Coordinates of C-alpha atoms and ligand atoms in Angstrom, one line a residue:
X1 CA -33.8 94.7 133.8
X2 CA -31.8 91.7 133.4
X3 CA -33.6 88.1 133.1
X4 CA -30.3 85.5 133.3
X5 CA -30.3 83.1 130.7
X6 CA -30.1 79.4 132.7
X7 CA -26.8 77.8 130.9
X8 CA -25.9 73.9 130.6
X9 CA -22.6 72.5 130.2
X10 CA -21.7 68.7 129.0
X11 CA -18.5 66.8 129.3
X12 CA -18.4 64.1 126.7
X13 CA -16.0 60.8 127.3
X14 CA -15.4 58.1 124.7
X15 CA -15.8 57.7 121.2
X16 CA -16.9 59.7 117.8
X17 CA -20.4 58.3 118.8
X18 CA -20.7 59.8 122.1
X19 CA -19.1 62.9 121.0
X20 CA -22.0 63.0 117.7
X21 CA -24.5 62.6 120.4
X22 CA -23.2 65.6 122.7
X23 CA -23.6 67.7 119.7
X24 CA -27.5 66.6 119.1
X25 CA -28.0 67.0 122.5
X26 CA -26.0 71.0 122.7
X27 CA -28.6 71.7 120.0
X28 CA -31.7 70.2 121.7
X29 CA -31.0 72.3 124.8
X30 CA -29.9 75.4 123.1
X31 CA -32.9 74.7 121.4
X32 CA -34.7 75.1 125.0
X33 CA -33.4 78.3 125.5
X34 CA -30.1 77.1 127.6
X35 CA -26.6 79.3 126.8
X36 CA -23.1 77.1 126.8
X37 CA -21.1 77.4 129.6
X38 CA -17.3 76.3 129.4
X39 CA -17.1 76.1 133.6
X40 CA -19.6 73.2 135.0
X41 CA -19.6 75.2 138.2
X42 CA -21.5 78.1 136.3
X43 CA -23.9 75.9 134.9
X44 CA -27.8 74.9 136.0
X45 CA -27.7 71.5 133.9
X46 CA -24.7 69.2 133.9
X47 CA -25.0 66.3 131.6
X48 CA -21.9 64.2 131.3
X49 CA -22.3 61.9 127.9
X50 CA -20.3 58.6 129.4
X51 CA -18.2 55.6 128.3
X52 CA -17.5 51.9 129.7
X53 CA -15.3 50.7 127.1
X54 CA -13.1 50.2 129.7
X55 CA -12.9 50.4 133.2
X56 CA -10.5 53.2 133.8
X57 CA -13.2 55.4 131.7
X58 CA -16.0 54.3 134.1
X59 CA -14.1 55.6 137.0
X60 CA -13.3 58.9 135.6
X61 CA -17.2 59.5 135.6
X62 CA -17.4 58.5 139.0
X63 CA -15.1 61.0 140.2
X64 CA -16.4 64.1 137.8
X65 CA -20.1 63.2 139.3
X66 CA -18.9 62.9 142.9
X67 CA -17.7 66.9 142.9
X68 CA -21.0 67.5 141.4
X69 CA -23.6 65.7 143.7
X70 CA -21.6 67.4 146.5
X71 CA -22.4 71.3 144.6
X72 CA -26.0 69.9 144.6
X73 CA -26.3 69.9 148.2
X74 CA -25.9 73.8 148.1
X75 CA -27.7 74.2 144.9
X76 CA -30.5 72.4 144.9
X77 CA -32.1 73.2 141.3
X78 CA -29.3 72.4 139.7
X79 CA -29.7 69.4 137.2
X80 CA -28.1 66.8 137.0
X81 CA -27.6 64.3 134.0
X82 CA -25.4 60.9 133.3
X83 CA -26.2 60.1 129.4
X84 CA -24.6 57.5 127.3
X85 CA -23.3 53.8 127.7
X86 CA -22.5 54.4 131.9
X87 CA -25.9 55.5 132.1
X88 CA -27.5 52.4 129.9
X89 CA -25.1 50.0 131.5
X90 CA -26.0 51.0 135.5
X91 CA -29.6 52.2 134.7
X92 CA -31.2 52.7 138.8
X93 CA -28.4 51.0 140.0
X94 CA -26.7 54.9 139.3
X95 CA -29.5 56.6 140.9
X96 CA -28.5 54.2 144.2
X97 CA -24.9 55.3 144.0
X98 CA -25.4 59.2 143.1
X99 CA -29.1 59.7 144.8
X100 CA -28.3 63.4 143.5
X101 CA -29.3 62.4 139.8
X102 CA -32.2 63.9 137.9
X103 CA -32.2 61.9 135.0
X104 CA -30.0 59.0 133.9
X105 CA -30.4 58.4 129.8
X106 CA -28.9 55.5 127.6
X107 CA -27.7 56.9 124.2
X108 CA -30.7 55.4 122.4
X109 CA -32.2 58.1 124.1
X110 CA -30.4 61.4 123.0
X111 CA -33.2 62.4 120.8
X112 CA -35.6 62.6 123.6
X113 CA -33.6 64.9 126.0
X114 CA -36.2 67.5 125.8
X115 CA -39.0 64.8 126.8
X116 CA -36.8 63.5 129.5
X117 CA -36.0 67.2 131.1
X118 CA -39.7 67.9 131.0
X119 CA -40.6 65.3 133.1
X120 CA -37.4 66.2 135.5
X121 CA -38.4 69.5 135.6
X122 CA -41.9 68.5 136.4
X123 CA -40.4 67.1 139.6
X124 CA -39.4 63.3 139.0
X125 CA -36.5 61.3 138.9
X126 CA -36.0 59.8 135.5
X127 CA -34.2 56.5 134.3
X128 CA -34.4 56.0 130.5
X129 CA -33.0 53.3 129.0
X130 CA -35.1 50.7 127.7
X131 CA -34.3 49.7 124.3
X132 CA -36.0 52.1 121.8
X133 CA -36.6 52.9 117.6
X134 CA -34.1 55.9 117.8
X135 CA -36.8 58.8 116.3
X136 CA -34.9 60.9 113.2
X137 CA -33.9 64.4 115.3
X138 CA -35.4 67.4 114.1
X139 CA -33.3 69.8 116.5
X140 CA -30.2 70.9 114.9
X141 CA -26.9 69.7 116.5
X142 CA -24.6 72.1 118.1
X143 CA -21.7 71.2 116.1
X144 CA -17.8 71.3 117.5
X145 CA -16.1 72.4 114.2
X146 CA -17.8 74.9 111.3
X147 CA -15.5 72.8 108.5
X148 CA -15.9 69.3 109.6
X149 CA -19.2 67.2 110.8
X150 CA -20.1 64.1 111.6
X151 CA -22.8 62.3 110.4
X152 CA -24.4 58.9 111.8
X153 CA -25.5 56.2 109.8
X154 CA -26.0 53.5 111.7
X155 CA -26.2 53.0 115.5
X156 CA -25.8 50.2 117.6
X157 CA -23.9 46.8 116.6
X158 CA -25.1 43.2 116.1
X159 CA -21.6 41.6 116.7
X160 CA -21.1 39.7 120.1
X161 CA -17.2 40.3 120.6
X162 CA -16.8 38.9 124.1
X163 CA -14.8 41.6 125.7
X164 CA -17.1 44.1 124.3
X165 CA -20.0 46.2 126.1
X166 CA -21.2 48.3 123.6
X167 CA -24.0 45.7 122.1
X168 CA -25.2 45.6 125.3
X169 CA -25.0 49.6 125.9
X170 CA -25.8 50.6 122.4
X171 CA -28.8 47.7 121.3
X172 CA -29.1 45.9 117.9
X173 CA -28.3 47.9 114.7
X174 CA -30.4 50.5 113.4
X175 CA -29.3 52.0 109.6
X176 CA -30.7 55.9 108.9
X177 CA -32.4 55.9 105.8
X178 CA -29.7 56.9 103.0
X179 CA -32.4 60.0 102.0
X180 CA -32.1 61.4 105.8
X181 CA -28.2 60.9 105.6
X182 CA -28.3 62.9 102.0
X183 CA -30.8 65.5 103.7
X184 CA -28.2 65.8 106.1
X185 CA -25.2 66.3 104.3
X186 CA -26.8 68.7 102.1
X187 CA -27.9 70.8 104.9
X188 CA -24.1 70.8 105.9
X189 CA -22.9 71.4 102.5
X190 CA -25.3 74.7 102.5
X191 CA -23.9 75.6 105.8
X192 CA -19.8 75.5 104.7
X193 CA -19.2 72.0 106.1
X194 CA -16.2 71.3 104.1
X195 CA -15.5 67.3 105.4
X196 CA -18.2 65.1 106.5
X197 CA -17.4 61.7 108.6
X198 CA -19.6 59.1 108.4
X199 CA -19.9 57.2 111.4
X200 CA -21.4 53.8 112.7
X201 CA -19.7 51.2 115.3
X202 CA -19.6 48.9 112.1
X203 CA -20.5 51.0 109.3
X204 CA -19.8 48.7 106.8
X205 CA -22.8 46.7 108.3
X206 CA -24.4 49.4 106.8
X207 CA -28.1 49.1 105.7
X208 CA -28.4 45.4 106.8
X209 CA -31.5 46.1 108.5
X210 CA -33.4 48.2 105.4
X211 CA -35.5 46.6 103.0
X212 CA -34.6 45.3 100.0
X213 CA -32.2 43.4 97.8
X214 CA -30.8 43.1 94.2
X215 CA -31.3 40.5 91.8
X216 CA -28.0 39.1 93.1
X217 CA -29.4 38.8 96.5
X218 CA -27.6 41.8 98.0
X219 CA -29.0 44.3 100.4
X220 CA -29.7 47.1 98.7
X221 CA -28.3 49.6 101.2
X222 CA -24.6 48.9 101.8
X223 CA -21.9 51.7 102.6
X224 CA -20.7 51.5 98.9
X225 CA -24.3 51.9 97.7
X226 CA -24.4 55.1 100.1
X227 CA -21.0 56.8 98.8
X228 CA -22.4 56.5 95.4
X229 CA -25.3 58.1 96.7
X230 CA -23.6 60.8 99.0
X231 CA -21.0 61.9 97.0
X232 CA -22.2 64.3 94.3
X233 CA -23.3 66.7 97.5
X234 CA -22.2 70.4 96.9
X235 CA -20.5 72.0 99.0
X236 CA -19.2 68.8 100.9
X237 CA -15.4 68.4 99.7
X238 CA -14.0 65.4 101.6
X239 CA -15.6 62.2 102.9
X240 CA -14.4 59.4 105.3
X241 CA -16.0 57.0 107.6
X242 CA -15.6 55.0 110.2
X243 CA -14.9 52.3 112.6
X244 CA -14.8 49.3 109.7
X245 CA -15.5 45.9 110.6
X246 CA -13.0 43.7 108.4
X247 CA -15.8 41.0 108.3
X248 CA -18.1 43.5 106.0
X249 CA -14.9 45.3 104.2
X250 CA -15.6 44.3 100.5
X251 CA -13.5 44.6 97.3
X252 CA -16.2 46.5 96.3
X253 CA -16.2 49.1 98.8
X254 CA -12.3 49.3 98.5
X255 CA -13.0 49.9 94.8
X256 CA -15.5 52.9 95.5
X257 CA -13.4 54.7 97.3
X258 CA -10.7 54.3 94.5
X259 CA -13.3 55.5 92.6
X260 CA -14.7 58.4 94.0
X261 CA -12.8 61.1 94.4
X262 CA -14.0 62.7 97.8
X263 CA -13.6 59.9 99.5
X264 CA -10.5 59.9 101.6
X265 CA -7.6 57.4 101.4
X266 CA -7.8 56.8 105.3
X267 CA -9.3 53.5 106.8
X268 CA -9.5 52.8 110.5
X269 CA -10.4 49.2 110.4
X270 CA -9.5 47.9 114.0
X271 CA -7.9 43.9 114.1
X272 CA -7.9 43.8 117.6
X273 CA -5.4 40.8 117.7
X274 CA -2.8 39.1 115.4
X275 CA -3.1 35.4 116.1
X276 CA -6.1 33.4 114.7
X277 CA -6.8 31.3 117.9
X278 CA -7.1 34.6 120.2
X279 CA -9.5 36.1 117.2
X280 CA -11.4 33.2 117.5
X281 CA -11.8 33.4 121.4
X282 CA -12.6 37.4 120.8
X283 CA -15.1 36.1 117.7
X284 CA -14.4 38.7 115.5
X285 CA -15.1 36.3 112.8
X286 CA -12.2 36.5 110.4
X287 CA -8.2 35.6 110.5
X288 CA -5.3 37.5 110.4
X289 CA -4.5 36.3 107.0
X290 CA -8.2 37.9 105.8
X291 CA -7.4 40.8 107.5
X292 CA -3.7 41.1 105.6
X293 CA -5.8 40.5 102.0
X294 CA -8.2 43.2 102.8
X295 CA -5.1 45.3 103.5
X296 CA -3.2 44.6 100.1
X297 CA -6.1 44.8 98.2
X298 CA -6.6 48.7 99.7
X299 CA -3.1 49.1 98.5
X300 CA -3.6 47.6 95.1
X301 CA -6.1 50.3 94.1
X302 CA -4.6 53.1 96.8
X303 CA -0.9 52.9 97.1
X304 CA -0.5 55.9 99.4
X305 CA -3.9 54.8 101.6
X306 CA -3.3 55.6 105.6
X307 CA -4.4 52.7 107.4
X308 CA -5.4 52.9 111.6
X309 CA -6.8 50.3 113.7
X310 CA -7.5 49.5 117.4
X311 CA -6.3 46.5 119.4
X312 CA -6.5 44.8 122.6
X313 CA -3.3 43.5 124.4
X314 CA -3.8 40.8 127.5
X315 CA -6.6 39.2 126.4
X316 CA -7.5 36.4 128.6
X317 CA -5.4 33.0 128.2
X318 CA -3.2 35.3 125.6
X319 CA 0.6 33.7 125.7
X320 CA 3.7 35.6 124.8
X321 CA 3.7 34.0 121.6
X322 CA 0.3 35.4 120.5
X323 CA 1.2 38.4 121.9
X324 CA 4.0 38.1 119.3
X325 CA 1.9 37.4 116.5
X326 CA 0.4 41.4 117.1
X327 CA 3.6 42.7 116.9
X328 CA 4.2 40.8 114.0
X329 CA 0.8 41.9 112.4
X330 CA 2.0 45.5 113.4
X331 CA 5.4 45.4 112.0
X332 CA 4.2 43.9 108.9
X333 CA 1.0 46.0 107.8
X334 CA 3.2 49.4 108.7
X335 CA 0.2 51.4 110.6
X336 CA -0.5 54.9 110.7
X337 CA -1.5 55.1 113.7
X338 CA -2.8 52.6 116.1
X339 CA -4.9 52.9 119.3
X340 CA -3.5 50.3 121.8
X341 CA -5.6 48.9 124.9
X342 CA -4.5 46.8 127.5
X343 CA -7.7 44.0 128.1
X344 CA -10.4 45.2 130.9
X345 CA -12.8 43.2 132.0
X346 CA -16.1 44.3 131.4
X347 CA -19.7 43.1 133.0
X348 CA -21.8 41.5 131.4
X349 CA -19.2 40.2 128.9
X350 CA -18.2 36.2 128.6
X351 CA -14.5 37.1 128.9
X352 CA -14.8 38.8 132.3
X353 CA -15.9 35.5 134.4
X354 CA -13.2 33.4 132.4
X355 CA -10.5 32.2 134.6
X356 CA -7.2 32.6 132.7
X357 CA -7.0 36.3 133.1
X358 CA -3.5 37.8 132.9
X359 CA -1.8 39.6 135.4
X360 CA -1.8 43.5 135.1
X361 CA 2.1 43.3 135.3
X362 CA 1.8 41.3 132.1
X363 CA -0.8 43.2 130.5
X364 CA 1.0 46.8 130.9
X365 CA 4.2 45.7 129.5
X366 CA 2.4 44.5 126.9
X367 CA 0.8 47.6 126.1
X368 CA 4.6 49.0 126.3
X369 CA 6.2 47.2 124.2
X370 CA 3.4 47.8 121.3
X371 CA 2.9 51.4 122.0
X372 CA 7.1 51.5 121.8
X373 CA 6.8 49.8 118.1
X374 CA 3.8 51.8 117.3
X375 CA 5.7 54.8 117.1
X376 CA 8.5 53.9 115.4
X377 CA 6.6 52.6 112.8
X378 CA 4.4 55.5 112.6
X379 CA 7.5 57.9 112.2
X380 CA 8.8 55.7 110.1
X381 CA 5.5 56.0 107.7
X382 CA 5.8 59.8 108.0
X383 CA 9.0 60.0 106.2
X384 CA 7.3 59.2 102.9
X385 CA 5.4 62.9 103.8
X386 CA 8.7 64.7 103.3
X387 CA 9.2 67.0 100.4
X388 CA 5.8 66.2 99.1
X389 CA 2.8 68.5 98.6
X390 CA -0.5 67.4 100.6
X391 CA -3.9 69.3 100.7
X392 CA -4.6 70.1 103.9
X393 CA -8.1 71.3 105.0
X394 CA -7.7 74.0 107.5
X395 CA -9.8 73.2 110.5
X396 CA -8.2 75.6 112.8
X397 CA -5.7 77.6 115.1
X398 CA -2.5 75.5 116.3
X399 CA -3.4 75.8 120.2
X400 CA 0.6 76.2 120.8
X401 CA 1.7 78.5 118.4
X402 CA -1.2 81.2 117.3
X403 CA 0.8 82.2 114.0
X404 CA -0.2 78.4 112.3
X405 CA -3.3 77.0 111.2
X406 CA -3.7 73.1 111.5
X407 CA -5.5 70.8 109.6
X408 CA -5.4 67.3 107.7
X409 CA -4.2 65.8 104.8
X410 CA -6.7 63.3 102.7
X411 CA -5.0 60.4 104.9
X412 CA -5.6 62.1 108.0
X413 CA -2.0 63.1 109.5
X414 CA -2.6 66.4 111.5
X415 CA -0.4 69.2 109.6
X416 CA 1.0 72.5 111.0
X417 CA 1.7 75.5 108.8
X418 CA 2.5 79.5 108.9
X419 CA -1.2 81.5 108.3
X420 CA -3.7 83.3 109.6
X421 CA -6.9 81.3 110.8
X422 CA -9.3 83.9 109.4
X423 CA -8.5 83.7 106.2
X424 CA -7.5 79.9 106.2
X425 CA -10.7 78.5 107.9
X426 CA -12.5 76.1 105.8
X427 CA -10.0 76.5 103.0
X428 CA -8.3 73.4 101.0
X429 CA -4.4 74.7 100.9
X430 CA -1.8 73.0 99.3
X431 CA 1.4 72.4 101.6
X432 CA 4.8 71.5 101.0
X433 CA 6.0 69.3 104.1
X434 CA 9.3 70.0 105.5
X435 CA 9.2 68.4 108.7
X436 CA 7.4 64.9 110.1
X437 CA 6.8 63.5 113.3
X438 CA 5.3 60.4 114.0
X439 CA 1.9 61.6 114.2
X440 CA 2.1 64.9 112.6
X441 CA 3.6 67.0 109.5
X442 CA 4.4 70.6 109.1
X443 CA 4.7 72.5 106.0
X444 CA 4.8 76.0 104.0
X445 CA 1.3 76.7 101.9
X446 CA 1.9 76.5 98.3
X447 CA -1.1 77.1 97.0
X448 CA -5.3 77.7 98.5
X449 CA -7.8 76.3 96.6
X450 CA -10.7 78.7 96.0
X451 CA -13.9 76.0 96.5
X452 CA -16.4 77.3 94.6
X453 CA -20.3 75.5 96.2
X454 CA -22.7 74.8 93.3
Ligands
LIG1 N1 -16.8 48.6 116.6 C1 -15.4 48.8 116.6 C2 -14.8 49.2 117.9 C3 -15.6 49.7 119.1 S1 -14.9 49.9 120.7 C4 -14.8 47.4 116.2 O1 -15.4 46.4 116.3 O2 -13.6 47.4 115.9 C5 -13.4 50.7 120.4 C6 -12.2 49.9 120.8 O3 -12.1 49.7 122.2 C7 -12.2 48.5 120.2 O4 -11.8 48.5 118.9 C8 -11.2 47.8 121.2 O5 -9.9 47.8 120.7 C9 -11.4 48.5 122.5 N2 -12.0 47.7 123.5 C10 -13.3 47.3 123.5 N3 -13.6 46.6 124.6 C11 -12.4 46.5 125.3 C12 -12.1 45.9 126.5 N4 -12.9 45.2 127.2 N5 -10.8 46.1 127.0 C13 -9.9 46.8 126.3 N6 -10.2 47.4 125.1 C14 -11.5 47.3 124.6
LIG2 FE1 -17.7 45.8 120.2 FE2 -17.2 44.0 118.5 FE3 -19.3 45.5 118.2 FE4 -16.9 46.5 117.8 S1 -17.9 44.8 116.6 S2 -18.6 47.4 118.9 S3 -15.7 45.4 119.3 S4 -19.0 44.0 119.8
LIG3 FE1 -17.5 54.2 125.0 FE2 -20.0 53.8 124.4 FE3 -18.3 54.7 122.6 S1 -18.8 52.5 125.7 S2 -16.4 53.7 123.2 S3 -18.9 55.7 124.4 S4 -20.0 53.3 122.3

């Protein structure tokens, strides 16, 4: 006799958030009993983890969902699920353009999927997305990768950048206690987690909202106070974090990081634009000039650091001549890498309804001529890679050539070498690069690192 096991498949869009949350969600409904399935067509629950950054991402849902709702009409107990920042940004308007949804879920909800398909299952149509105290999960996540994890922090963000929806998608901040972050990682070290991210939408706001504060009148709970606290974990060989806010970036987190010898020399610290008066229109709250010290000062303690960063092109009212001035912030810091967006008006954002929007035209060659400089100045930073030896956690096969392993080095550049995965998984292997790329190194092994876990 064969019962067949009811399987669920999730598509996840957007950031490092959304794709932690996919995995808490894979466990909860593995935890229910649900098998993975790779094909959405095989599978009874469909739940596709959303993002509005932008708009472009908001129509790629759209079109997934519409092939969907029209297999529903044949299927009727299939389940249907929109989770994440589409889902807290439409709410019922969702259920009114796909009647075919079961359940509609914000990301403060991700926790409570089990709850949610319950009542779905029960027979009702569910919209969940009023602003909640996100509950500590006790399911564990189906995680991606058996070397590297991610780990949240914090949640949410308190800034009001005004091209920006996630405040309104993801709520106010809400810090994880730094004993449920050490539980955690522990749990991961135990497991052969080799490279833990920590992740927040500002996580150097980090701990803002816990109680307490030093003699000097500082919170107690700050990202520096937490990699202190984090980094003795066994098992647990590598540490980054990420997205930075340069408004929270201190000299004394730059320090720690110096410091502590886990923590990797890789900082993603979006500046978003390179002329003071668009900054101030964007209110990020600091200058290009801060954002340059905060920059040198990395440098001062870690020559070698990898620095990334996001930023916007076409920003309403932006002239050619602030446009300039990101280039010139570009050419000047010398970027590892850089993820470039052309300006998309979001709703319910103040930029959206102002009147001196640019043209697409103008916008997209924009976005050219920065992705154009990006590169060379990203292949240019990859020559310092040749010749020199870089350990490179082995994360997996290269998809395009089966007889090399990939990985990353401590500043995260993506690194090709001869091996064989099964032996190499998980491993620290020193490699001697002999070729670069803009956005990638490969290399012959010199020597693997036996890790031994206390
Ligand atoms: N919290 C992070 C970034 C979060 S959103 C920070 O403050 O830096 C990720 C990136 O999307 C942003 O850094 C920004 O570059 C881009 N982005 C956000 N809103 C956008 C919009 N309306 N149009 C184009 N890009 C946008
Ligand atoms: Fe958006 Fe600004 Fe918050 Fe980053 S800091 S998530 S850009 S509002
Ligand atoms: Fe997108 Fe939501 Fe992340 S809007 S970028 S998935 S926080």
């Amino acid at each position: 006799m064969t019962t067949s096991r009811r399987h669920y498949h999730i598509t996840t869009f957007g950031c490092q958030m959304n794709k932690a949350d996919s995995e808490r969600m894979a466990g909860i409904l593995e935890d229910m009993g649900f098998e993975w399935s790779e094909d959405p067509n095989q599978a009874d629950v469909i739940l596709y983890n959303t993002c509005t950054i932008r708009d472009n991402a908001e129509q790629k849902v759209y079109s997934y969902l519409g092939r969907q709702a029209k297999r529903k009409h044949e299927q009727p107990d299939l389940t249907l699920i929109v989770a994440g920042c589409v889902a807290q940004q439409e709410g019922e308007a969702l259920l009114r353009r796909v009647p075919e949804l079961d359940l509609v879920m914000g990301p403060q909800h991700a926790n409570r999927l089990q709850d949610l398909l319950q009542q779905v299952f029960d027979g009702n149509q569910v919209v969940a997305t009023e602003p909640i105290h996100i509950i500590e999960d006790i399911t564990k996540p189906r995680r991606d990768s058996k070397v590297t994890a991610w780990v949240n922090v914090i949640y949410g963000c308190n800034e009001r950048c005004t091209y920006c929806v996630v405040p309104n998608v993801r709520g106010v901040e809400q810090s994880r206690t730094p004993e449920a972050i050490r539980a955690e990682m522990e749990e991961l070290g135990r497991q052969g987690y080799k490279e833990v991210t920590l992740l927040g939408q500002n996580i150097d706001a980090y701990g803002r909202d816990l109680p307490g504060v030093t003699p000097e009148g500082r919170h107690q709970h700050t990202l520096t106070d937490l990699l202190y606290y984090v980094h003795d974990v066994p098992g647990v060989e590598r540490i980054r974090f990420a997205t930075s806010h340069p408004r929270y970036f201190t000299e004394r987190l730059i320090r720690a990081c110096a410091e502590l010898p886990k923590v990797c020399e890789h900082f993603h610290i979006p500046f978003q634009s390179g002329d003071n008066e668009v900054l101030k229109r964007m209110a990020r709250g600091y200058t290009h000039e801060k954002y340059r010290r905060i920059i040198n000062t990395i440098r001062e303690y870690m020559p070698d650091a990898a620095i990334s960063a996001d930023a916007i092109v076409g920003f309403p009212g932006e002239t050619e001549e602030q446009f300039e001035n990101t280039l010139k912030l570009v050419e000047d810091i010398g970027f590892d890498q850089l993820n470039t967006a052309a300006y998309s008006p979001r709703p319910g954002t103040p930029a959206a309804v102002w009147d001196n929007q640019l043209s697409e035209e103008v916008k997209s060659d924009r976005l050219q001529r920065l992705n154009h400089l990006v590169a060379t100045i990203a292949a240019e930073r990859s020559q310092r890679y040749m010749g020199r030896t870089e350990e490179v956690l082995v994360e997996d096969q290269n998809p395009k050539d089966k007889t090399q392993v990939m990985g990353r080095t401590r500043t995260n550049r993506l690194t090709f070498f001869t091996g064989d995965i099964n032996e190499l998984k998980g491993k620290l292997v020193k490699v001697r690069i002999s070729e670069v790329r803009a956005f990638s190194l490969t290399g012959e092994p010199v020597e693997v690192r036996e890790v031994v876990s206390v």
